[in-house]
């Protein structure tokens, strides 16, 4: 009798696990308008790439520190300060069945280095500006050459933006199959093909994305046959879908909804402080915002700790500077770049001759968790020091709009180095600098000294000087690292891993499974 009972229990568990393995359903606040890792560094895009694409060099994502391991590249070496070589596996296939070769690796990086589209040019500036050449040495070896000594070769070859894509497939999508054309890349972004454990079998831009298990994957096979993602923009609708069993996981759960989800015996909440900053940026090229004393005053008037308590229930992290623990030796919490000082704010406003002219603050209603609420609270904080804010709620992105005065944005950590977060946004050619700030020769020289030095002490010294410059110029202010939460069915075992860039939804083997309790 005992053996029979055990057999029935085992059979039930097997059936349960088998049912879970068939499909995972996910409700997201946002989905990207296209899928091409080489074009994208958005939060919405970051959610979807890792399941379908692979970088050359992998890492242990359960570890917040950079512990690299073989991926498509089975081994690698730094030949000189400016030359790096990788040897690739010979058993990697794309989702369309084609074998991955060194030609695909070269093509992947050439489309960035040669700036074959404006989007690739942007990614090159922010990630691969130092790369000058990529070439096949033989059938399994690829050589990368840089202009200056490169201290971050492994880190950059692990970046999502360097995920390998199929040359022949892309060039054959439109026009001449022997020529890489912009139309090819546009078509690829709607019909993407990678090498990961899931292929993308259906994609409706901004609305739905469906992964299907890829049996030809070179690593451990995917735990689900199918993963269906759909956009559910409203929080109430997402939580209802989760409670009703329409989806198994939802994203972007604000702190005030955690208890409601966790109190449901069928549901649970997972969360973590995200390696990303919510920031307020200032359009320094707008005459109204040109005086740095005004910008500094607006920064000093924001009580970031109060925002954390009110909006995040104290779960977010309010830093003194633009720095993360993941930076390791370059983590510098002792720096005090941002502070709350309303009296000093009033003094600077008086010095700047501010006369009450409205400051336009742009925000999307739902894109950032607590983004609109934070903007409304900042409006009150600015009013307390005598500044009038006009809140402009609009889904249109206005980061480079010369008419914008201030707006919210996010500044993710794309890799564990200041160059991978501050640099992608605020280096001389970063996305924020080119859109709303301006560089100068002195700042460019300071950045070069930081970015390409191989001496940690010199990099620390230079980064401290960069933060002093940011404090003085005030092109932006860091608010906090948000605490991002996810609602799940108790049948699912999943949580965000600390080694990933923000918002990655990793559904690979080892990262998600049917829960055992």
Short mmCIF file of C-alpha atoms in Angstrom, two decimals:
data_model
loop_
_atom_site.label_atom_id
_atom_site.label_comp_id
_atom_site.label_asym_id
_atom_site.label_seq_id
_atom_site.Cartn_x
_atom_site.Cartn_y
_atom_site.Cartn_z
CA UNK A 1 0.00 0.00 0.00
CA UNK A 2 2.84 2.35 0.96
CA UNK A 3 4.63 1.72 -2.36
CA UNK A 4 1.39 2.30 -4.25
CA UNK A 5 0.88 5.66 -2.50
CA UNK A 6 4.43 6.72 -3.25
CA UNK A 7 3.91 5.76 -6.88
CA UNK A 8 0.72 7.85 -7.07
CA UNK A 9 2.49 10.87 -5.51
CA UNK A 10 5.43 10.51 -7.90
CA UNK A 11 3.07 10.25 -10.86
CA UNK A 12 1.21 13.38 -9.74
CA UNK A 13 4.44 15.31 -9.39
CA UNK A 14 5.58 14.13 -12.80
CA UNK A 15 2.33 15.24 -14.36
CA UNK A 16 2.54 18.60 -12.60
CA UNK A 17 6.13 19.16 -13.74
CA UNK A 18 5.27 18.04 -17.26
CA UNK A 19 2.36 20.48 -17.39
CA UNK A 20 4.59 23.30 -16.18
CA UNK A 21 7.21 22.42 -18.78
CA UNK A 22 4.75 22.99 -21.61
CA UNK A 23 4.25 26.77 -21.36
CA UNK A 24 5.17 29.76 -19.24
CA UNK A 25 2.92 32.83 -19.60
CA UNK A 26 4.24 36.27 -18.75
CA UNK A 27 2.45 39.62 -18.44
CA UNK A 28 4.75 42.62 -18.97
CA UNK A 29 4.22 46.33 -18.55
CA UNK A 30 6.04 46.97 -21.84
CA UNK A 31 7.50 45.06 -24.78
CA UNK A 32 10.02 46.42 -27.32
CA UNK A 33 9.09 47.70 -30.80
CA UNK A 34 11.82 45.54 -32.38
CA UNK A 35 14.22 42.72 -31.46
CA UNK A 36 17.86 43.23 -32.44
CA UNK A 37 20.42 43.17 -29.59
CA UNK A 38 22.92 45.19 -31.61
CA UNK A 39 20.52 48.12 -31.94
CA UNK A 40 19.10 48.20 -28.47
CA UNK A 41 19.94 49.17 -24.91
CA UNK A 42 16.40 49.87 -23.71
CA UNK A 43 14.86 48.47 -20.53
CA UNK A 44 12.07 46.84 -22.51
CA UNK A 45 14.55 45.20 -24.88
CA UNK A 46 16.75 43.98 -22.03
CA UNK A 47 13.85 41.80 -20.87
CA UNK A 48 13.79 39.62 -23.97
CA UNK A 49 17.26 39.11 -25.49
CA UNK A 50 18.99 36.59 -23.26
CA UNK A 51 16.53 33.77 -23.93
CA UNK A 52 17.12 33.87 -27.68
CA UNK A 53 20.67 35.22 -28.15
CA UNK A 54 24.17 34.44 -26.89
CA UNK A 55 27.25 36.64 -26.46
CA UNK A 56 30.69 35.25 -27.23
CA UNK A 57 31.69 35.04 -23.57
CA UNK A 58 29.25 33.92 -20.89
CA UNK A 59 29.28 34.63 -17.16
CA UNK A 60 27.87 33.26 -13.93
CA UNK A 61 24.72 35.33 -13.53
CA UNK A 62 24.07 34.02 -10.03
CA UNK A 63 27.12 36.05 -8.95
CA UNK A 64 26.98 39.88 -8.92
CA UNK A 65 30.70 39.96 -9.66
CA UNK A 66 32.04 39.27 -13.15
CA UNK A 67 32.91 35.56 -13.24
CA UNK A 68 33.31 34.74 -16.93
CA UNK A 69 32.93 31.32 -18.50
CA UNK A 70 32.84 29.79 -22.00
CA UNK A 71 29.87 30.37 -24.23
CA UNK A 72 30.06 30.52 -28.02
CA UNK A 73 33.73 31.23 -27.37
CA UNK A 74 35.30 28.16 -25.79
CA UNK A 75 38.58 29.93 -24.99
CA UNK A 76 40.17 33.36 -25.34
CA UNK A 77 43.37 35.25 -24.71
CA UNK A 78 44.71 38.79 -24.71
CA UNK A 79 47.53 38.79 -27.25
CA UNK A 80 48.58 42.37 -26.51
CA UNK A 81 47.04 45.43 -24.83
CA UNK A 82 45.15 46.14 -28.07
CA UNK A 83 44.58 42.63 -29.49
CA UNK A 84 42.23 39.94 -28.18
CA UNK A 85 41.50 36.53 -29.74
CA UNK A 86 38.65 34.08 -29.20
CA UNK A 87 38.20 30.50 -30.39
CA UNK A 88 34.60 29.52 -31.07
CA UNK A 89 32.78 26.22 -30.67
CA UNK A 90 32.02 24.18 -33.78
CA UNK A 91 28.59 22.94 -32.67
CA UNK A 92 26.59 26.16 -32.44
CA UNK A 93 23.53 26.52 -34.65
CA UNK A 94 21.18 29.37 -35.34
CA UNK A 95 17.44 28.89 -34.97
CA UNK A 96 17.07 28.56 -38.74
CA UNK A 97 19.41 25.54 -38.70
CA UNK A 98 22.50 27.25 -40.11
CA UNK A 99 25.82 26.56 -38.40
CA UNK A 100 27.48 29.52 -36.70
CA UNK A 101 30.90 30.36 -38.18
CA UNK A 102 33.62 32.94 -37.68
CA UNK A 103 32.03 34.89 -40.56
CA UNK A 104 28.94 35.44 -38.39
CA UNK A 105 31.07 36.70 -35.53
CA UNK A 106 32.92 39.11 -37.80
CA UNK A 107 29.67 40.30 -39.37
CA UNK A 108 28.05 40.83 -35.96
CA UNK A 109 30.75 43.26 -34.88
CA UNK A 110 31.41 44.83 -38.29
CA UNK A 111 27.81 46.07 -38.48
CA UNK A 112 28.54 47.97 -35.26
CA UNK A 113 32.11 49.10 -35.97
CA UNK A 114 31.18 50.24 -39.48
CA UNK A 115 28.00 51.89 -38.15
CA UNK A 116 25.77 50.30 -40.79
CA UNK A 117 22.68 52.00 -39.30
CA UNK A 118 22.25 54.99 -36.94
CA UNK A 119 21.27 52.60 -34.15
CA UNK A 120 24.44 50.54 -34.61
CA UNK A 121 26.42 53.79 -34.57
CA UNK A 122 24.89 54.66 -31.22
CA UNK A 123 25.78 51.26 -29.76
CA UNK A 124 29.32 51.56 -31.10
CA UNK A 125 29.78 54.94 -29.40
CA UNK A 126 28.53 53.62 -26.08
CA UNK A 127 30.08 50.13 -26.04
CA UNK A 128 32.62 49.51 -28.78
CA UNK A 129 34.13 52.92 -29.58
CA UNK A 130 37.62 51.56 -28.99
CA UNK A 131 37.21 48.66 -31.44
CA UNK A 132 38.81 49.29 -34.85
CA UNK A 133 38.87 45.88 -36.53
CA UNK A 134 37.50 42.36 -36.25
CA UNK A 135 38.82 39.59 -38.49
CA UNK A 136 38.80 35.81 -38.92
CA UNK A 137 42.25 34.32 -38.32
CA UNK A 138 41.18 30.80 -39.25
CA UNK A 139 38.05 28.64 -39.20
CA UNK A 140 37.68 28.88 -35.42
CA UNK A 141 39.60 32.02 -34.36
CA UNK A 142 38.46 35.65 -34.38
CA UNK A 143 40.78 38.56 -33.61
CA UNK A 144 39.64 41.90 -32.18
CA UNK A 145 41.87 44.98 -32.44
CA UNK A 146 41.39 48.24 -30.55
CA UNK A 147 42.79 51.74 -30.96
CA UNK A 148 43.90 52.07 -27.33
CA UNK A 149 44.77 49.48 -24.69
CA UNK A 150 41.49 47.84 -23.68
CA UNK A 151 41.05 46.82 -20.02
CA UNK A 152 37.49 45.53 -20.61
CA UNK A 153 37.78 42.98 -23.45
CA UNK A 154 36.00 40.14 -21.61
CA UNK A 155 33.36 42.45 -20.22
CA UNK A 156 32.50 43.92 -23.62
CA UNK A 157 32.37 40.53 -25.35
CA UNK A 158 29.82 39.48 -22.74
CA UNK A 159 27.57 42.47 -23.46
CA UNK A 160 24.12 41.76 -24.86
CA UNK A 161 24.80 44.22 -27.68
CA UNK A 162 27.53 41.89 -28.99
CA UNK A 163 25.24 38.84 -29.20
CA UNK A 164 26.01 36.88 -32.37
CA UNK A 165 23.61 37.11 -35.32
CA UNK A 166 23.47 35.19 -38.65
CA UNK A 167 25.15 36.94 -41.59
CA UNK A 168 23.68 34.89 -44.45
CA UNK A 169 20.14 34.99 -43.06
CA UNK A 170 20.18 38.75 -42.50
CA UNK A 171 21.70 39.63 -45.89
CA UNK A 172 19.14 37.45 -47.62
CA UNK A 173 16.09 39.10 -46.11
CA UNK A 174 15.77 41.90 -48.70
CA UNK A 175 17.46 43.14 -51.88
CA UNK A 176 20.87 41.78 -52.90
CA UNK A 177 21.79 38.73 -50.75
CA UNK A 178 25.46 39.61 -51.14
CA UNK A 179 25.11 43.09 -49.68
CA UNK A 180 24.17 44.10 -46.11
CA UNK A 181 21.48 46.76 -46.49
CA UNK A 182 19.56 48.82 -43.96
CA UNK A 183 16.37 47.11 -45.07
CA UNK A 184 17.92 43.76 -44.12
CA UNK A 185 18.50 44.94 -40.56
CA UNK A 186 15.00 46.42 -40.33
CA UNK A 187 13.53 43.10 -41.48
CA UNK A 188 15.72 41.13 -39.05
CA UNK A 189 14.45 43.22 -36.13
CA UNK A 190 10.95 41.90 -36.87
CA UNK A 191 11.97 38.31 -37.70
CA UNK A 192 14.97 37.75 -35.39
CA UNK A 193 17.12 34.63 -35.33
CA UNK A 194 19.68 33.85 -32.63
CA UNK A 195 21.42 30.86 -31.07
CA UNK A 196 19.81 30.70 -27.61
CA UNK A 197 17.74 27.92 -26.04
CA UNK A 198 14.54 29.52 -27.33
CA UNK A 199 13.74 30.71 -30.82
CA UNK A 200 11.34 33.59 -31.36
CA UNK A 201 8.41 32.03 -33.20
CA UNK A 202 6.05 35.01 -33.11
CA UNK A 203 6.50 38.73 -32.51
CA UNK A 204 4.02 41.59 -32.63
CA UNK A 205 5.99 44.77 -31.93
CA UNK A 206 5.19 46.24 -28.54
CA UNK A 207 2.41 43.71 -27.87
CA UNK A 208 3.37 40.02 -27.89
CA UNK A 209 6.42 37.78 -28.19
CA UNK A 210 6.48 33.98 -28.22
CA UNK A 211 9.54 31.81 -27.58
CA UNK A 212 9.66 28.18 -28.70
CA UNK A 213 12.15 25.65 -27.33
CA UNK A 214 15.12 25.22 -29.68
CA UNK A 215 16.27 21.61 -29.65
CA UNK A 216 19.45 22.50 -31.52
CA UNK A 217 20.81 24.66 -28.68
CA UNK A 218 24.44 23.83 -27.87
CA UNK A 219 23.94 24.08 -24.10
CA UNK A 220 21.42 22.76 -21.59
CA UNK A 221 17.98 22.59 -23.18
CA UNK A 222 15.20 25.04 -22.33
CA UNK A 223 12.88 24.00 -19.46
CA UNK A 224 9.71 25.16 -21.26
CA UNK A 225 8.39 24.17 -24.66
CA UNK A 226 6.88 27.63 -25.05
CA UNK A 227 7.07 31.00 -23.31
CA UNK A 228 4.36 33.50 -24.19
CA UNK A 229 4.82 37.18 -23.37
CA UNK A 230 2.13 39.81 -23.73
CA UNK A 231 1.93 43.46 -22.84
CA UNK A 232 -0.52 44.30 -20.09
CA UNK A 233 0.14 47.97 -19.49
CA UNK A 234 -2.12 48.61 -16.50
CA UNK A 235 -0.99 47.31 -13.13
CA UNK A 236 -4.51 46.37 -11.99
CA UNK A 237 -5.07 44.34 -15.14
CA UNK A 238 -1.73 42.54 -14.70
CA UNK A 239 -2.48 41.57 -11.09
CA UNK A 240 -5.96 40.39 -12.05
CA UNK A 241 -4.52 38.24 -14.85
CA UNK A 242 -2.06 36.73 -12.35
CA UNK A 243 -4.73 36.08 -9.72
CA UNK A 244 -7.04 34.50 -12.32
CA UNK A 245 -4.32 32.18 -13.61
CA UNK A 246 -4.18 33.81 -17.04
CA UNK A 247 -0.44 34.39 -16.61
CA UNK A 248 2.21 32.81 -14.40
CA UNK A 249 4.45 35.85 -13.87
CA UNK A 250 4.04 39.62 -14.04
CA UNK A 251 6.59 42.43 -14.07
CA UNK A 252 6.80 45.94 -12.55
CA UNK A 253 4.94 45.38 -9.32
CA UNK A 254 5.10 48.60 -7.23
CA UNK A 255 5.77 48.28 -3.49
CA UNK A 256 2.21 49.18 -2.50
CA UNK A 257 0.92 46.10 -4.37
CA UNK A 258 3.33 43.57 -2.85
CA UNK A 259 1.21 42.68 0.18
CA UNK A 260 -1.94 42.23 -1.89
CA UNK A 261 -0.23 39.70 -4.15
CA UNK A 262 1.67 37.94 -1.35
CA UNK A 263 -1.55 37.50 0.68
CA UNK A 264 -2.99 35.27 -2.06
CA UNK A 265 -2.09 31.67 -1.11
CA UNK A 266 -1.55 30.79 -4.77
CA UNK A 267 0.85 33.67 -5.44
CA UNK A 268 4.18 35.06 -4.26
CA UNK A 269 6.48 38.00 -4.89
CA UNK A 270 10.16 38.02 -5.82
CA UNK A 271 12.23 41.16 -6.02
CA UNK A 272 15.63 42.79 -5.82
CA UNK A 273 17.34 46.15 -5.86
CA UNK A 274 18.01 46.72 -9.55
CA UNK A 275 21.46 47.70 -10.92
CA UNK A 276 19.95 50.77 -12.50
CA UNK A 277 19.39 54.36 -11.44
CA UNK A 278 16.25 56.36 -11.92
CA UNK A 279 17.52 59.84 -12.77
CA UNK A 280 16.30 63.32 -13.58
CA UNK A 281 18.08 64.90 -16.53
CA UNK A 282 18.25 68.57 -17.49
CA UNK A 283 18.31 69.89 -21.05
CA UNK A 284 21.37 72.11 -20.64
CA UNK A 285 21.11 73.36 -24.24
CA UNK A 286 17.76 74.98 -23.55
CA UNK A 287 18.45 78.63 -22.64
CA UNK A 288 16.17 78.32 -19.62
CA UNK A 289 18.37 75.51 -18.24
CA UNK A 290 21.78 76.82 -19.30
CA UNK A 291 22.72 78.23 -15.88
CA UNK A 292 24.27 75.44 -13.83
CA UNK A 293 23.25 77.20 -10.62
CA UNK A 294 19.60 76.57 -11.54
CA UNK A 295 20.32 72.91 -12.30
CA UNK A 296 22.22 72.47 -9.05
CA UNK A 297 19.36 74.09 -7.15
CA UNK A 298 16.80 71.73 -8.69
CA UNK A 299 19.00 68.79 -7.74
CA UNK A 300 19.52 70.00 -4.15
CA UNK A 301 15.76 70.50 -3.70
CA UNK A 302 14.95 66.80 -4.19
CA UNK A 303 14.65 64.81 -0.95
CA UNK A 304 15.65 61.44 -2.35
CA UNK A 305 15.35 59.63 0.99
CA UNK A 306 11.77 60.83 1.34
CA UNK A 307 11.02 59.56 -2.18
CA UNK A 308 12.42 56.18 -1.19
CA UNK A 309 10.30 55.97 1.95
CA UNK A 310 7.12 57.23 0.31
CA UNK A 311 7.30 55.37 -3.00
CA UNK A 312 9.47 52.32 -2.32
CA UNK A 313 8.76 51.73 1.40
CA UNK A 314 12.48 52.14 2.00
CA UNK A 315 13.38 49.21 -0.26
CA UNK A 316 15.24 51.30 -2.88
CA UNK A 317 18.86 52.39 -2.46
CA UNK A 318 19.73 56.09 -2.39
CA UNK A 319 23.42 56.51 -3.33
CA UNK A 320 25.73 59.41 -2.60
CA UNK A 321 27.19 59.18 -6.08
CA UNK A 322 26.93 57.35 -9.39
CA UNK A 323 28.38 54.07 -8.09
CA UNK A 324 27.34 50.43 -7.59
CA UNK A 325 28.73 47.64 -5.37
CA UNK A 326 29.12 45.56 -8.54
CA UNK A 327 31.99 47.85 -9.59
CA UNK A 328 34.27 46.00 -7.17
CA UNK A 329 37.48 47.98 -6.71
CA UNK A 330 35.83 50.95 -8.42
CA UNK A 331 32.88 51.06 -6.01
CA UNK A 332 33.22 54.45 -4.29
CA UNK A 333 30.36 55.04 -1.82
CA UNK A 334 32.44 57.67 -0.03
CA UNK A 335 31.83 60.15 -2.86
CA UNK A 336 29.11 62.75 -2.21
CA UNK A 337 27.96 63.90 -5.62
CA UNK A 338 24.27 64.32 -4.80
CA UNK A 339 22.68 65.71 -1.64
CA UNK A 340 19.52 67.28 -0.26
CA UNK A 341 19.95 70.89 0.86
CA UNK A 342 16.88 73.11 0.29
CA UNK A 343 18.51 76.16 1.89
CA UNK A 344 21.43 75.98 -0.52
CA UNK A 345 18.93 75.43 -3.35
CA UNK A 346 17.16 78.70 -2.46
CA UNK A 347 20.48 80.54 -2.35
CA UNK A 348 21.49 79.25 -5.79
CA UNK A 349 18.10 80.14 -7.25
CA UNK A 350 18.57 83.70 -6.01
CA UNK A 351 22.08 83.86 -7.46
CA UNK A 352 20.81 82.53 -10.80
CA UNK A 353 18.07 85.19 -10.92
CA UNK A 354 15.28 82.62 -11.19
CA UNK A 355 12.01 84.56 -11.51
CA UNK A 356 9.38 81.84 -11.21
CA UNK A 357 9.31 80.82 -14.87
CA UNK A 358 7.75 77.33 -15.17
CA UNK A 359 10.12 74.37 -15.62
CA UNK A 360 8.64 71.72 -17.91
CA UNK A 361 9.12 68.19 -16.56
CA UNK A 362 8.36 65.33 -18.96
CA UNK A 363 7.32 61.83 -17.93
CA UNK A 364 5.53 58.82 -19.32
CA UNK A 365 2.52 57.74 -17.26
CA UNK A 366 3.53 54.08 -16.91
CA UNK A 367 6.96 53.34 -18.44
CA UNK A 368 8.93 53.56 -15.18
CA UNK A 369 7.65 51.99 -11.98
CA UNK A 370 6.64 54.92 -9.74
CA UNK A 371 7.91 57.33 -12.41
CA UNK A 372 4.80 59.53 -12.48
CA UNK A 373 4.42 59.46 -8.71
CA UNK A 374 8.06 60.52 -8.30
CA UNK A 375 7.55 63.39 -10.75
CA UNK A 376 4.48 64.58 -8.81
CA UNK A 377 6.42 64.46 -5.54
CA UNK A 378 9.37 66.35 -7.07
CA UNK A 379 6.92 69.01 -8.22
CA UNK A 380 6.00 69.61 -4.57
CA UNK A 381 9.66 69.61 -3.48
CA UNK A 382 10.56 72.18 -6.11
CA UNK A 383 7.57 74.28 -5.12
CA UNK A 384 8.87 74.27 -1.52
CA UNK A 385 11.97 76.19 -2.67
CA UNK A 386 10.01 78.49 -4.98
CA UNK A 387 10.23 76.67 -8.33
CA UNK A 388 7.18 76.19 -10.54
CA UNK A 389 6.96 72.89 -12.43
CA UNK A 390 4.71 72.20 -15.39
CA UNK A 391 4.21 68.44 -15.48
CA UNK A 392 4.01 67.13 -19.05
CA UNK A 393 2.68 63.53 -19.10
CA UNK A 394 3.31 62.12 -22.56
CA UNK A 395 4.57 58.73 -23.83
CA UNK A 396 6.75 60.50 -26.40
CA UNK A 397 10.47 60.25 -25.66
CA UNK A 398 11.91 63.76 -25.30
CA UNK A 399 15.43 63.12 -23.99
CA UNK A 400 17.04 65.07 -26.83
CA UNK A 401 14.18 67.53 -27.38
CA UNK A 402 15.57 71.08 -27.15
CA UNK A 403 12.20 72.27 -25.78
CA UNK A 404 12.38 69.87 -22.83
CA UNK A 405 13.61 71.36 -19.55
CA UNK A 406 13.78 68.30 -17.31
CA UNK A 407 12.55 64.72 -17.39
CA UNK A 408 12.95 61.31 -15.82
CA UNK A 409 15.09 58.60 -17.36
CA UNK A 410 16.79 55.41 -16.28
CA UNK A 411 20.52 54.74 -16.31
CA UNK A 412 21.15 50.97 -16.30
CA UNK A 413 24.38 49.17 -15.53
CA UNK A 414 25.12 47.33 -18.78
CA UNK A 415 28.31 45.84 -17.41
CA UNK A 416 30.04 45.98 -14.03
CA UNK A 417 32.30 48.97 -14.54
CA UNK A 418 31.59 52.74 -14.42
CA UNK A 419 32.06 52.72 -18.20
CA UNK A 420 29.09 50.35 -18.39
CA UNK A 421 26.65 52.67 -16.65
CA UNK A 422 27.88 56.23 -16.20
CA UNK A 423 29.90 55.91 -19.41
CA UNK A 424 27.11 54.69 -21.66
CA UNK A 425 25.09 57.74 -20.68
CA UNK A 426 27.50 60.51 -19.67
CA UNK A 427 30.86 59.89 -21.32
CA UNK A 428 31.73 62.53 -23.97
CA UNK A 429 29.77 60.53 -26.57
CA UNK A 430 27.23 58.92 -24.24
CA UNK A 431 23.49 58.92 -24.89
CA UNK A 432 22.79 61.60 -22.29
CA UNK A 433 25.70 63.82 -23.25
CA UNK A 434 24.82 63.83 -26.94
CA UNK A 435 21.14 64.46 -26.18
CA UNK A 436 21.07 67.02 -23.41
CA UNK A 437 24.57 68.01 -22.23
CA UNK A 438 27.81 69.07 -23.94
CA UNK A 439 31.37 67.83 -23.60
CA UNK A 440 34.58 69.86 -23.78
CA UNK A 441 38.28 69.02 -24.30
CA UNK A 442 39.06 68.98 -20.56
CA UNK A 443 36.23 66.55 -19.83
CA UNK A 444 37.20 64.39 -22.80
CA UNK A 445 40.78 64.16 -21.53
CA UNK A 446 39.56 63.26 -18.05
CA UNK A 447 37.31 60.55 -19.46
CA UNK A 448 40.13 59.11 -21.58
CA UNK A 449 42.34 58.92 -18.51
CA UNK A 450 39.67 57.01 -16.63
CA UNK A 451 38.39 54.73 -19.39
CA UNK A 452 41.63 53.38 -20.84
CA UNK A 453 43.94 53.20 -17.84
CA UNK A 454 44.84 49.69 -16.73
CA UNK A 455 45.82 50.93 -13.25
CA UNK A 456 42.94 50.68 -10.74
CA UNK A 457 44.28 53.47 -8.52
CA UNK A 458 44.48 55.83 -11.49
CA UNK A 459 40.97 54.90 -12.58
CA UNK A 460 39.62 55.56 -9.07
CA UNK A 461 41.32 58.96 -8.95
CA UNK A 462 40.02 59.93 -12.38
CA UNK A 463 36.48 58.75 -11.60
CA UNK A 464 36.42 60.82 -8.39
CA UNK A 465 37.39 63.85 -10.48
CA UNK A 466 34.61 63.04 -12.96
CA UNK A 467 32.09 62.96 -10.11
CA UNK A 468 33.35 66.36 -8.88
CA UNK A 469 32.74 67.70 -12.38
CA UNK A 470 29.22 66.22 -12.45
CA UNK A 471 28.48 67.76 -9.05
CA UNK A 472 29.52 71.19 -10.34
CA UNK A 473 27.80 70.99 -13.75
CA UNK A 474 24.65 69.12 -12.64
CA UNK A 475 23.50 67.70 -15.99
CA UNK A 476 21.46 65.12 -14.05
CA UNK A 477 20.69 63.89 -10.56
CA UNK A 478 20.49 60.24 -9.48
CA UNK A 479 17.31 59.56 -7.51
CA UNK A 480 17.73 55.94 -6.40
CA UNK A 481 18.19 52.33 -7.39
CA UNK A 482 14.61 51.03 -7.56
CA UNK A 483 13.49 47.83 -5.92
CA UNK A 484 11.77 45.96 -8.73
CA UNK A 485 9.26 43.27 -7.81
CA UNK A 486 7.62 40.47 -9.77
CA UNK A 487 4.41 38.60 -9.03
CA UNK A 488 4.46 34.83 -9.60
CA UNK A 489 2.34 31.76 -9.33
CA UNK A 490 3.59 29.56 -6.50
CA UNK A 491 3.97 26.85 -9.12
CA UNK A 492 6.98 28.73 -10.54
CA UNK A 493 10.46 28.97 -9.01
CA UNK A 494 12.13 32.08 -10.46
CA UNK A 495 13.79 35.27 -9.28
CA UNK A 496 15.97 37.97 -10.89
CA UNK A 497 19.64 37.01 -10.83
CA UNK A 498 22.17 39.54 -9.48
CA UNK A 499 24.70 39.10 -12.29
CA UNK A 500 22.33 40.21 -15.05
CA UNK A 501 21.86 43.71 -16.34
CA UNK A 502 18.51 45.23 -15.26
CA UNK A 503 15.18 43.66 -16.20
CA UNK A 504 16.49 40.48 -17.84
CA UNK A 505 13.83 37.77 -17.77
CA UNK A 506 16.03 34.67 -17.80
CA UNK A 507 14.02 31.53 -18.53
CA UNK A 508 16.96 29.30 -19.34
CA UNK A 509 17.70 26.00 -17.63
CA UNK A 510 18.82 26.57 -14.05
CA UNK A 511 17.14 29.97 -13.79
CA UNK A 512 13.49 28.86 -13.71
CA UNK A 513 11.65 25.67 -12.84
CA UNK A 514 8.47 24.23 -11.39
CA UNK A 515 8.43 25.03 -7.67
CA UNK A 516 8.97 22.17 -5.22
CA UNK A 517 6.96 23.73 -2.39
#
